[in-house]
């Protein structure tokens, strides 16, 4: 074979010397021809146009790094065997229709880094074998309908780094075998959902550097074969709608360098084949418990460079195949074993660059420090001071029981607390606990509910329980629970509220909140006390006033408008019906309900 081709190329050069046919096996001036590889290399030769005289059996043609401006019609005809054509790094701004006609065997076409602004329909006709097309780093503004229509075998389209503002709905028509599409940096203002839905075979889609803030519902419909979706560097993306990924069956999902502050749990839920999830570089603060359990096959989660403060126990419950957690560069103080379904499967853990508190909660990690793969980055202790800056691998087995320790939570003042008060009184019960790590404190009400930090009965930041304006039905025992990883402690207190004689009034709502009444007006105590007060007084007053003001101003504007209108028309209309829609955001204020929003007024 080799000998034969050398002989053939030799023969052609002789033909050329005799000034015969340029097309049949010549080598264009300034180009390097490597007949044995069937390559013609004209890279960096200051060519201003595509030269003539290629050997008709060339397989690979390299025209990169020249000054070519245009590619004419049927410019490469006769190169029946050409498989790879590279026109990258020129200044091509114009490619004529049918420019590549005749390149029946062309498999790879690169037109990267040129100055194309528009691709007329028909430019790519006659390329039945093309598998790979690179149009990146041009200035293309739109993809018109049917631009790629004859490229039935195209598998990969690189369209990144253009100025795309629009992809027409049928632009990708005919790309029935396209598997991979890259749209990096574009000026699109929305996801080209319609255009993408033509790509029935698409398995990999990458969309980078877009400036939209919401991934809308049904963004990727009909992409049933899509397995890998990459969304990255969308700096304003803060919302992933719950049905945005519906219809997809992904195995790999990346949403990196965006502005998500929560994990889009509900959008992910149906991705039961997902194995790889990367949400790195988003300001996510917590991985909540039990919300990823539907991702049965998840193996890797990357959330590097986020704002993680906590990974709640049970966060990865149900994920039996989970083997890699990458949470490097966050704000985690710990990572409890109870976060995982089974730590036995965990192989790779990136926990470095977190302010880790080296206590009993991290003992499970340090015990596995030789077996676990830290990907070359040892976790380092930030506290307590005794072990500050020490890497996990530095600890000897012997010192572990002494260092990675916790002190169980213990409630400090255990004196019995019991309050017998009259209705309307405010009562405080203290609960101070100690322990390492510092225990969390919660209160359970007499009705067995967890008391929240807001409301009439609430837990103050220092752990004290406050019961404001105690009511008879508040009576009962309350339990303070203090707990940390090492243990729990509890304390029970009692509250007994005595009802008031009927001639005393209930406390009433003023701008400052609840106020003890003067004895003047008696009210129906039992009936009113039972009602919870959903707003505080200020909100209520503002809401009412605002509602009323906006109502008045709307009416005034309508009135003025209609006055001028009737004047200019020269006809006087005497009545008008005005529909007033109260502003819903104002809560209670404004016209009350549907019917109240309409009235009739008279014009003079
Ligand atoms: C596309 O966006 C870039 C950067 O935001 C801007 O410089 C360029 O002018 C835009 N192009 C068009 C056509 O809007
Ligand atoms: C990201 O979100 C935060 C608030 O959640 C907002 O203040 C910030 O402007 C957003 N960043 C961008 C680039 O939109
Ligand atoms: C989803 O993808 C997985 C993995 O590629 C495949 O095994 C499964 O059959 C697909 N399911 C559907 C409904 O397409
Ligand atoms: C973890 O994430 C960081 C940041 O994205 C990356 O550099 C590193 O390679 C990841 N580690 C593994 C094991 O994938
Ligand atoms: C807790 O805070 C409240 C209000 O800030 C204060 O009245 C109370 O004395 C505090 N209790 C303790 C035990 O420090
Ligand atoms: C403390 O209480 C929590 C929930 O009430 C429980 O899950 C945990 O196992 C307890 N811890 C210890 C050490 O008893
Ligand atoms: C309530 O009424 C009783 C008798 O009706 C009276 O003795 C008592 O002083 C009244 N209490 C107050 C607080 O007004
Ligand atoms: C209190 O309300 C009940 C029923 O709501 C009513 O029967 C009773 O007369 C009221 N009492 C006073 C003092 O208003």
XYZ file of C-alpha atoms and ligand atoms in Angstrom:
716
model
C 0.000 0.000 0.000
C 2.621 2.465 1.163
C 4.908 1.866 -1.784
C 2.020 2.120 -4.153
C 0.909 5.468 -2.872
C 4.403 6.888 -2.960
C 4.693 5.814 -6.540
C 1.346 7.363 -7.315
C 2.234 10.683 -5.692
C 5.565 10.636 -7.451
C 3.777 10.171 -10.731
C 1.519 13.123 -9.992
C 4.377 15.425 -9.276
C 5.875 14.466 -12.586
C 2.566 15.230 -14.244
C 2.567 18.583 -12.506
C 6.033 19.357 -13.732
C 4.807 18.779 -17.223
C 2.101 21.300 -16.545
C -0.700 18.800 -16.752
C -3.961 18.762 -14.744
C -3.749 20.450 -11.381
C -6.587 18.472 -9.881
C -5.271 14.986 -10.248
C -2.757 14.581 -7.472
C -0.851 17.797 -7.292
C 0.286 19.677 -4.270
C -0.752 23.336 -4.114
C 2.079 25.842 -3.834
C 3.097 26.716 -0.268
C 1.420 23.573 1.072
C 3.066 20.465 2.422
C 1.760 17.229 1.044
C 2.345 13.992 2.819
C 1.279 11.437 0.291
C 1.833 8.468 2.583
C -0.722 9.890 5.029
C -2.839 11.422 2.277
C -2.532 14.736 4.068
C -2.314 18.232 2.656
C -1.101 20.759 5.191
C -1.417 24.420 4.336
C -1.396 25.762 7.861
C -0.003 29.245 8.543
C 0.965 29.995 4.922
C -0.614 33.450 4.619
C -3.138 32.151 2.120
C -5.861 34.660 1.226
C -8.091 32.120 -0.417
C -8.497 28.396 -0.676
C -5.769 27.288 -3.100
C -6.375 25.059 -6.101
C -4.768 21.855 -7.059
C -5.345 19.366 -4.281
C -4.710 15.759 -4.954
C -8.052 14.114 -5.444
C -7.263 11.287 -3.080
C -6.367 13.498 -0.116
C -7.996 12.414 3.105
C -7.093 15.303 5.312
C -6.806 18.981 4.437
C -5.493 21.514 6.907
C -6.029 25.168 6.009
C -5.782 26.572 9.513
C -4.059 29.839 10.501
C -4.364 31.596 7.179
C -6.144 34.713 5.997
C -8.916 33.064 4.049
C -11.968 35.346 3.805
C -14.495 33.429 1.791
C -15.258 29.902 0.757
C -16.858 29.717 -2.657
C -19.429 27.404 -4.135
C -18.167 23.866 -4.751
C -14.732 24.967 -3.683
C -13.674 21.444 -2.781
C -15.420 19.475 -5.486
C -13.514 16.458 -6.611
C -12.103 15.691 -3.175
C -14.197 12.576 -3.012
C -12.006 10.924 -0.429
C -11.568 13.841 1.897
C -12.507 12.886 5.431
C -11.303 15.825 7.427
C -11.302 19.493 6.523
C -10.000 22.106 8.917
C -10.618 25.782 8.161
C -10.147 27.022 11.722
C -8.343 30.233 12.635
C -8.955 32.142 9.437
C -11.062 35.240 8.855
C -13.846 33.580 6.937
C -16.934 35.763 6.995
C -18.733 34.271 4.049
C -19.386 30.724 2.958
C -21.388 30.330 -0.201
C -24.268 27.932 -0.589
C -23.108 24.425 -1.571
C -19.536 25.307 -0.616
C -18.879 21.753 0.493
C -20.915 19.989 -2.172
C -19.221 16.819 -3.334
C -17.367 16.016 -0.115
C -19.266 12.793 0.134
C -16.918 11.195 2.603
C -16.172 14.168 4.796
C -16.556 13.189 8.426
C -15.059 16.157 10.243
C -15.431 19.826 9.408
C -13.931 22.554 11.577
C -14.640 26.209 10.934
C -13.690 27.299 14.422
C -12.481 30.810 15.201
C -13.549 32.663 12.088
C -15.847 35.615 11.494
C -19.030 33.996 10.329
C -22.101 36.023 11.181
C -24.701 34.171 9.239
C -24.935 30.723 7.741
C -27.174 30.726 4.699
C -29.411 27.700 4.390
C -27.723 25.274 1.983
C -24.134 25.915 3.012
C -23.927 22.428 4.462
C -25.724 20.599 1.692
C -23.999 17.582 0.228
C -22.288 16.368 3.376
C -24.025 13.054 3.962
C -21.193 11.501 5.979
C -20.364 14.376 8.271
C -20.120 13.310 11.920
C -18.488 16.311 13.549
C -19.028 19.998 12.873
C -17.296 22.764 14.793
C -18.670 26.274 14.352
C -17.473 27.637 17.673
C -15.789 31.020 18.156
C -17.515 32.789 15.318
C -19.973 35.668 15.417
C -23.045 33.772 14.358
C -26.211 35.578 15.410
C -28.957 33.162 14.432
C -29.436 29.629 13.316
C -32.116 29.767 10.668
C -34.689 27.079 9.971
C -33.263 24.065 8.103
C -29.632 25.192 8.364
C -28.523 21.625 9.100
C -31.276 19.760 7.356
C -29.257 17.333 5.209
C -26.785 16.352 7.902
C -28.471 13.129 8.829
C -25.319 11.570 10.237
C -24.034 14.477 12.239
C -23.260 13.339 15.761
C -21.551 16.310 17.361
C -22.194 19.987 16.858
C -19.979 22.546 18.543
C -21.728 25.881 18.437
C -20.189 27.611 21.435
C -18.806 31.100 21.712
C -20.926 32.771 19.112
C -23.217 35.754 19.505
C -26.334 33.652 19.111
C -29.399 35.639 19.995
C -31.882 33.295 18.436
C -32.201 29.695 17.386
C -35.133 29.271 15.096
C -37.631 26.565 15.961
C -36.709 24.319 13.049
C -33.017 25.150 12.952
C -32.047 21.665 14.063
C -34.497 19.951 11.773
C -32.926 16.891 10.173
C -30.255 16.328 12.808
C -31.817 13.042 13.625
C -28.593 11.440 14.800
C -27.092 14.326 16.710
C -25.841 13.054 20.036
C -23.933 15.949 21.423
C -24.556 19.675 21.310
C -22.458 22.348 22.942
C -23.790 25.856 23.305
C -21.175 27.720 25.252
C -21.561 31.465 25.724
C -24.365 32.872 23.695
C -26.634 35.846 23.942
C -29.772 33.746 24.078
C -32.342 35.117 26.477
C -34.172 31.855 26.901
C -33.602 28.171 26.433
C -34.343 27.217 22.805
C -36.793 24.561 23.920
C -38.577 24.171 20.581
C -35.402 23.885 18.540
C -33.886 21.371 20.962
C -36.980 19.211 20.910
C -36.113 18.198 17.325
C -33.008 16.394 18.511
C -34.432 12.982 19.238
C -31.052 11.292 19.574
C -29.364 13.890 21.721
C -27.572 12.293 24.670
C -25.282 15.092 25.811
C -26.209 18.737 26.053
C -24.003 21.476 27.418
C -25.273 25.022 27.794
C -22.801 27.390 29.362
C -22.747 31.075 30.139
C -26.335 32.117 29.781
C -27.889 35.043 31.594
C -31.319 33.791 32.511
C -32.525 33.527 36.082
C -35.055 30.718 35.885
C -35.006 27.286 34.398
C -38.673 27.137 33.378
C -40.996 24.172 33.456
C -40.659 21.788 30.484
C -37.428 23.407 29.398
C -36.132 20.231 27.763
C -39.156 18.420 26.549
C -38.949 15.491 24.158
C -35.264 14.908 24.779
C -35.958 11.352 25.821
C -32.469 10.115 25.053
C -30.665 12.854 26.899
C -28.445 11.338 29.584
C -26.072 14.138 30.422
C -27.042 17.744 30.947
C -24.556 20.412 31.863
C -25.605 23.898 32.857
C -22.752 26.064 34.022
C -21.849 29.675 34.575
C -25.328 31.091 34.532
C -24.606 33.689 37.190
C -28.201 34.753 37.670
C -29.819 31.326 37.673
C -31.496 31.152 41.072
C -34.648 29.155 40.324
C -35.018 25.684 38.931
C -38.754 25.169 38.474
C -40.079 21.881 39.824
C -41.056 20.582 36.391
C -38.123 22.009 34.499
C -36.398 18.664 34.005
C -39.548 16.718 33.429
C -39.377 14.207 30.582
C -35.658 13.728 31.060
C -34.009 10.519 32.189
C -30.543 11.720 33.101
C -27.597 9.821 34.466
C -25.479 12.934 34.890
C -26.579 16.417 35.844
C -24.354 19.406 36.416
C -25.630 22.805 37.508
C -22.415 24.590 38.433
C -21.431 28.185 39.040
C -24.972 29.418 39.215
C -26.861 31.271 41.938
C -28.917 28.474 43.489
C -29.374 28.905 47.222
C -31.251 25.657 47.720
C -30.961 22.251 46.143
C -33.830 21.927 43.628
C -35.137 18.769 45.311
C -38.482 18.598 43.554
C -37.002 19.135 40.096
C -34.598 16.236 40.686
C -36.994 13.806 42.264
C -37.909 11.850 39.143
C -34.302 11.305 38.040
C -34.105 7.794 39.422
C -31.261 6.821 37.087
C -29.101 9.747 38.082
C -25.607 8.658 39.090
C -23.679 11.905 39.021
C -24.859 15.206 40.446
C -22.700 18.315 40.556
C -24.078 21.466 42.153
C -20.714 23.019 42.951
C -20.208 26.753 43.254
C -23.746 27.614 44.169
C -24.537 29.468 47.415
C -26.340 26.440 48.858
C -26.329 26.449 52.660
C -27.838 23.132 53.668
C -28.498 19.638 52.397
C -31.770 18.719 54.029
C -32.603 15.341 55.397
C -34.568 12.777 53.433
C -35.103 14.866 50.308
C -32.700 13.114 47.959
C -33.921 9.615 48.739
C -35.629 9.189 45.355
C -32.298 9.352 43.557
C -31.853 5.649 44.162
C -28.787 5.171 42.005
C -26.891 8.295 42.929
C -23.194 7.565 43.308
C -21.539 10.953 43.375
C -22.515 14.310 44.731
C -20.272 17.297 44.229
C -21.059 20.488 46.043
C -17.690 22.115 46.207
C -17.227 25.814 46.793
C -20.728 26.374 48.118
C -21.948 27.929 51.329
C -22.806 24.706 53.112
C -23.231 25.111 56.854
C -24.954 21.826 57.517
C -25.635 18.450 56.049
C -28.574 17.173 58.018
C -28.704 13.638 59.374
C -30.438 11.410 56.855
C -29.535 13.672 53.929
C -28.401 10.679 51.870
C -30.743 8.125 53.366
C -31.889 5.643 50.768
C -28.857 6.173 48.555
C -27.418 2.684 48.759
C -24.837 3.192 45.980
C -23.505 6.501 47.210
C -19.710 6.393 46.971
C -18.372 9.916 46.529
C -19.075 13.101 48.400
C -17.180 16.186 47.364
C -17.903 19.111 49.698
C -14.522 20.758 49.637
C -14.433 24.514 50.341
C -17.626 25.028 52.285
C -18.482 26.179 55.814
C -19.126 22.789 57.368
C -18.085 22.292 60.966
C -18.869 18.615 60.886
C -20.183 15.688 58.901
C -22.060 13.125 60.890
C -22.112 9.466 60.056
C -25.914 9.503 60.200
C -25.922 11.630 57.054
C -25.236 8.529 54.966
C -27.265 5.504 54.166
C -24.250 3.376 54.860
C -20.728 4.747 55.260
C -19.353 1.357 54.303
C -19.914 2.234 50.623
C -18.285 5.615 50.807
C -14.980 5.573 48.944
C -14.067 9.164 48.171
C -14.593 12.055 50.536
C -13.460 15.620 49.957
C -13.963 17.436 53.241
C -10.925 19.701 53.164
C -11.221 23.494 53.347
C -14.036 23.385 55.856
C -13.822 24.787 59.407
C -14.034 21.344 60.970
C -14.607 20.884 64.695
C -12.699 17.737 65.533
C -14.952 16.072 68.082
C -16.749 12.753 68.372
C -18.897 13.526 65.332
C -15.883 13.235 63.049
C -14.430 10.208 64.752
C -15.878 7.956 62.070
C -13.938 9.854 59.386
C -10.647 9.881 61.214
C -11.012 6.185 61.991
C -11.327 5.533 58.259
C -8.554 7.928 57.311
C -6.420 5.201 55.784
C -9.220 3.514 53.902
C -11.079 6.571 52.650
C -9.772 8.295 49.566
C -9.439 12.004 50.291
C -8.430 12.669 46.673
C -5.086 13.955 47.891
C -6.606 16.542 50.225
C -6.599 15.630 53.901
C -9.309 17.167 56.053
C -7.836 19.545 58.632
C -9.108 20.422 62.108
C -10.058 24.035 62.824
C -11.030 23.482 66.437
C -10.566 22.740 69.287
C -7.299 24.620 69.744
C -5.379 21.524 70.808
C -5.639 20.044 67.322
C -5.908 23.177 65.205
C -4.361 22.812 61.714
C -3.693 19.121 62.172
C -4.420 16.893 59.219
C -6.395 13.727 59.754
C -3.566 11.458 58.657
C -1.320 12.913 61.387
C -3.342 11.419 64.211
C -2.128 8.206 65.708
C -4.585 5.527 66.673
C -3.566 5.926 70.288
C -4.533 9.549 70.693
C -7.922 9.293 69.024
C -9.982 8.366 72.100
C -8.473 11.319 73.917
C -8.910 13.895 71.158
C -12.027 13.217 69.141
C -14.348 13.465 72.092
C -17.640 15.047 72.974
C -19.285 15.956 76.231
C -22.945 15.002 76.285
C -25.529 17.732 76.664
C -26.405 18.486 80.252
C -28.968 20.921 81.549
C -27.234 23.043 84.123
C -29.818 24.452 86.467
C -32.139 21.649 87.421
C -34.139 23.471 90.080
C -37.833 22.745 89.623
C -39.696 25.503 87.828
C -43.381 25.835 88.321
C -45.478 28.900 87.611
C -48.991 29.528 88.883
C -50.227 32.685 87.259
C -53.341 34.548 86.305
C -54.534 34.724 82.723
C -52.697 37.391 80.708
C -49.386 37.128 82.531
C -46.085 36.586 80.703
C -43.982 33.702 81.987
C -40.378 32.714 81.322
C -38.850 29.282 81.911
C -35.115 29.053 81.535
C -33.202 26.114 80.161
C -29.434 26.387 79.989
C -27.368 23.491 78.845
C -23.730 22.722 78.448
C -21.860 20.202 76.348
C -19.415 19.784 73.530
C -20.484 20.323 70.798
C -22.746 23.003 72.186
C -26.175 21.432 72.575
C -29.248 22.485 70.704
C -32.285 23.274 72.845
C -35.873 22.618 71.983
C -39.108 22.782 73.949
C -42.092 20.480 73.719
C -45.410 22.077 74.639
C -48.101 20.700 76.890
C -49.833 19.608 73.681
C -46.716 17.670 72.597
C -45.777 20.056 69.818
C -42.317 21.445 69.235
C -42.386 25.127 70.187
C -41.191 27.416 67.402
C -39.037 30.554 67.775
C -41.994 32.762 66.837
C -45.514 33.134 68.110
C -47.098 33.898 71.438
C -45.410 30.902 72.999
C -41.857 30.803 71.702
C -38.299 29.747 72.394
C -35.911 32.671 72.785
C -32.431 32.506 71.270
C -30.915 31.743 74.691
C -33.113 28.678 75.092
C -35.621 30.295 77.435
C -39.275 29.457 76.892
C -41.535 32.491 76.871
C -45.297 32.278 77.275
C -46.838 35.660 76.629
C -50.311 36.503 77.883
C -50.759 33.086 79.353
C -54.136 31.559 78.731
C -55.963 28.910 80.633
C -55.413 26.342 77.896
C -51.630 26.880 78.063
C -51.612 25.050 81.358
C -49.655 21.839 81.544
C -46.116 20.575 81.579
C -43.463 21.749 79.157
C -40.320 19.815 78.408
C -36.931 21.233 77.581
C -34.724 18.942 75.479
C -31.035 19.621 75.185
C -29.061 17.404 72.868
C -25.830 16.978 71.012
C -24.099 14.136 69.257
C -22.998 12.644 72.537
C -26.237 12.657 74.453
C -29.509 14.221 75.450
C -30.873 15.733 78.628
C -34.331 16.962 79.490
C -36.140 19.037 82.067
C -39.830 19.389 82.790
C -41.529 22.559 84.003
C -45.125 23.268 84.946
C -47.459 26.128 84.092
C -50.850 26.632 85.691
C -52.973 29.512 84.458
C -55.973 30.673 86.421
C -58.928 32.125 84.529
C -59.938 35.653 85.431
C -63.274 36.774 86.819
C -65.562 37.811 83.986
C -65.546 41.534 84.725
C -61.893 41.826 83.832
C -61.095 42.269 80.212
C -58.635 40.438 78.064
C -55.414 42.064 76.973
C -55.843 43.924 73.737
C -53.755 44.483 70.649
C -52.023 47.820 70.318
C -49.216 49.033 68.116
C -46.668 47.814 70.627
C -48.165 44.367 70.760
C -50.284 42.947 73.537
C -51.203 45.340 76.299
C -52.852 44.714 79.613
C -56.266 46.278 79.540
C -57.631 48.944 81.809
C -60.646 47.646 83.570
C -63.193 49.665 81.696
C -64.542 47.678 78.785
C -65.496 44.129 79.463
C -65.178 41.754 76.573
C -66.073 38.203 75.840
C -63.008 36.652 77.234
C -63.406 32.962 76.594
C -64.499 33.350 72.981
C -61.844 35.885 72.026
C -58.969 34.361 73.866
C -59.297 31.162 71.945
C -58.618 32.912 68.666
C -54.970 33.179 67.689
C -53.864 36.541 66.359
C -52.178 35.968 63.023
C -50.712 39.467 62.498
C -49.211 41.984 64.817
C -50.820 45.356 65.074
C -48.352 47.305 62.956
C -48.759 45.052 59.956
C -52.496 45.217 60.238
C -52.568 48.982 60.409
C -50.114 49.445 57.556
C -51.911 46.902 55.438
C -55.246 48.577 55.975
C -53.888 52.043 55.312
C -51.898 51.031 52.243
C -54.806 49.130 50.836
C -57.061 52.071 51.336
C -54.555 54.532 49.862
C -53.905 52.469 46.775
C -57.626 52.082 46.365
C -58.125 55.845 46.557
C -55.281 56.610 44.152
C -56.552 54.094 41.612
C -59.959 55.677 41.765
C -58.485 59.140 41.425
C -56.413 58.180 38.392
C -59.396 56.556 36.718
C -61.481 59.535 37.425
C -58.979 62.024 35.975
C -58.391 59.861 32.957
C -62.061 59.536 32.219
C -62.616 63.202 32.703
C -60.043 64.099 30.020
C -61.226 61.381 27.761
C -64.789 62.520 27.883
C -63.704 66.116 27.296
C -61.578 65.309 24.277
C -64.269 63.154 22.767
C -66.678 66.006 23.105
C -69.258 63.576 24.314
C -70.197 63.482 27.899
C -70.711 60.172 29.493
C -72.574 60.383 32.685
C -71.843 57.188 34.438
C -69.046 54.702 34.429
C -68.525 51.393 36.110
C -65.093 50.895 37.533
C -63.691 47.556 38.488
C -61.266 47.833 41.300
C -59.032 44.882 41.915
C -57.601 45.031 45.416
C -53.875 44.406 45.574
C -53.450 40.889 46.773
C -50.007 41.524 48.199
C -51.506 43.832 50.751
C -53.179 41.025 52.606
C -56.333 42.210 54.251
C -56.500 45.820 53.041
C -58.371 47.318 50.103
C -61.804 46.422 48.803
C -62.991 43.442 50.716
C -63.406 40.489 48.436
C -64.615 40.162 44.859
C -67.937 41.971 44.926
C -66.734 44.913 46.921
C -64.354 45.890 44.135
C -66.909 47.358 41.757
C -68.852 50.556 41.959
C -70.574 53.004 39.727
C -69.743 56.704 39.680
C -71.297 59.703 38.087
C -69.392 62.121 35.843
C -70.453 65.665 35.390
C -23.528 39.402 23.256
O -23.110 39.581 24.597
C -21.809 40.138 24.708
C -21.450 40.161 26.170
O -22.538 40.350 26.967
C -21.794 41.524 24.075
O -20.503 42.055 24.167
C -22.209 41.404 22.632
O -22.299 42.675 22.072
C -23.559 40.721 22.518
N -23.860 40.515 21.115
C -25.039 40.789 20.593
C -25.189 40.531 19.159
O -25.964 41.186 21.272
C -27.625 35.935 43.363
O -28.625 35.916 44.354
C -28.494 36.930 45.336
C -29.605 36.765 46.353
O -30.054 35.493 46.445
C -28.570 38.293 44.703
O -28.366 39.285 45.668
C -27.501 38.395 43.632
O -27.625 39.627 42.974
C -27.655 37.273 42.643
N -26.558 37.329 41.705
C -26.773 37.491 40.395
C -25.564 37.559 39.557
O -27.892 37.574 39.921
C -33.418 5.679 31.662
O -32.025 5.557 31.532
C -31.505 4.344 32.008
C -29.991 4.400 31.957
O -29.536 4.885 30.759
C -32.081 3.180 31.205
O -31.582 1.962 31.685
C -33.580 3.211 31.348
O -34.173 2.206 30.550
C -34.124 4.566 30.917
N -35.529 4.604 31.204
C -36.397 5.091 30.340
C -37.813 5.085 30.762
O -36.059 5.500 29.261
C -14.108 17.927 43.905
O -14.466 19.211 43.440
C -13.353 20.027 43.082
C -13.916 21.370 42.702
O -14.861 21.255 41.685
C -12.606 19.374 41.941
O -11.498 20.157 41.604
C -12.166 17.992 42.352
O -11.559 17.347 41.267
C -13.361 17.178 42.822
N -12.880 15.909 43.324
C -13.229 14.753 42.782
C -12.679 13.532 43.381
O -13.978 14.688 41.835
C -32.937 34.907 77.912
O -33.269 36.063 77.153
C -34.366 36.797 77.668
C -34.696 37.904 76.711
O -33.652 38.168 75.855
C -34.033 37.306 79.055
O -35.144 38.004 79.584
C -33.713 36.120 79.947
O -33.301 36.559 81.204
C -32.626 35.262 79.361
N -32.518 34.065 80.154
C -31.369 33.568 80.530
C -31.440 32.365 81.381
O -30.339 34.084 80.219
C -31.079 12.275 71.467
O -32.414 12.456 70.996
C -32.537 12.283 69.593
C -33.958 12.624 69.197
O -34.758 12.914 70.240
C -32.205 10.846 69.254
O -32.323 10.654 67.860
C -30.776 10.586 69.666
O -30.470 9.246 69.397
C -30.578 10.889 71.116
N -29.166 10.790 71.380
C -28.665 10.093 72.373
C -27.191 10.052 72.468
O -29.379 9.534 73.168
C -65.200 42.083 89.487
O -66.514 42.051 89.994
C -66.564 41.740 91.405
C -68.005 41.646 91.822
O -68.832 41.661 90.698
C -65.850 42.837 92.193
O -65.881 42.517 93.540
C -64.454 42.933 91.725
O -63.803 43.983 92.344
C -64.419 43.168 90.217
N -63.036 43.102 89.785
C -62.484 44.016 89.048
C -61.048 43.814 88.726
O -63.075 44.958 88.608
C -69.683 35.570 75.064
O -69.960 34.853 73.875
C -70.945 33.884 74.009
C -71.075 33.114 72.734
O -70.117 33.544 71.818
C -72.255 34.585 74.384
O -73.245 33.604 74.587
C -72.064 35.363 75.637
O -73.218 36.107 75.927
C -70.941 36.347 75.497
N -70.683 37.033 76.763
C -70.365 38.306 76.880
C -70.086 38.813 78.225
O -70.281 39.033 75.854
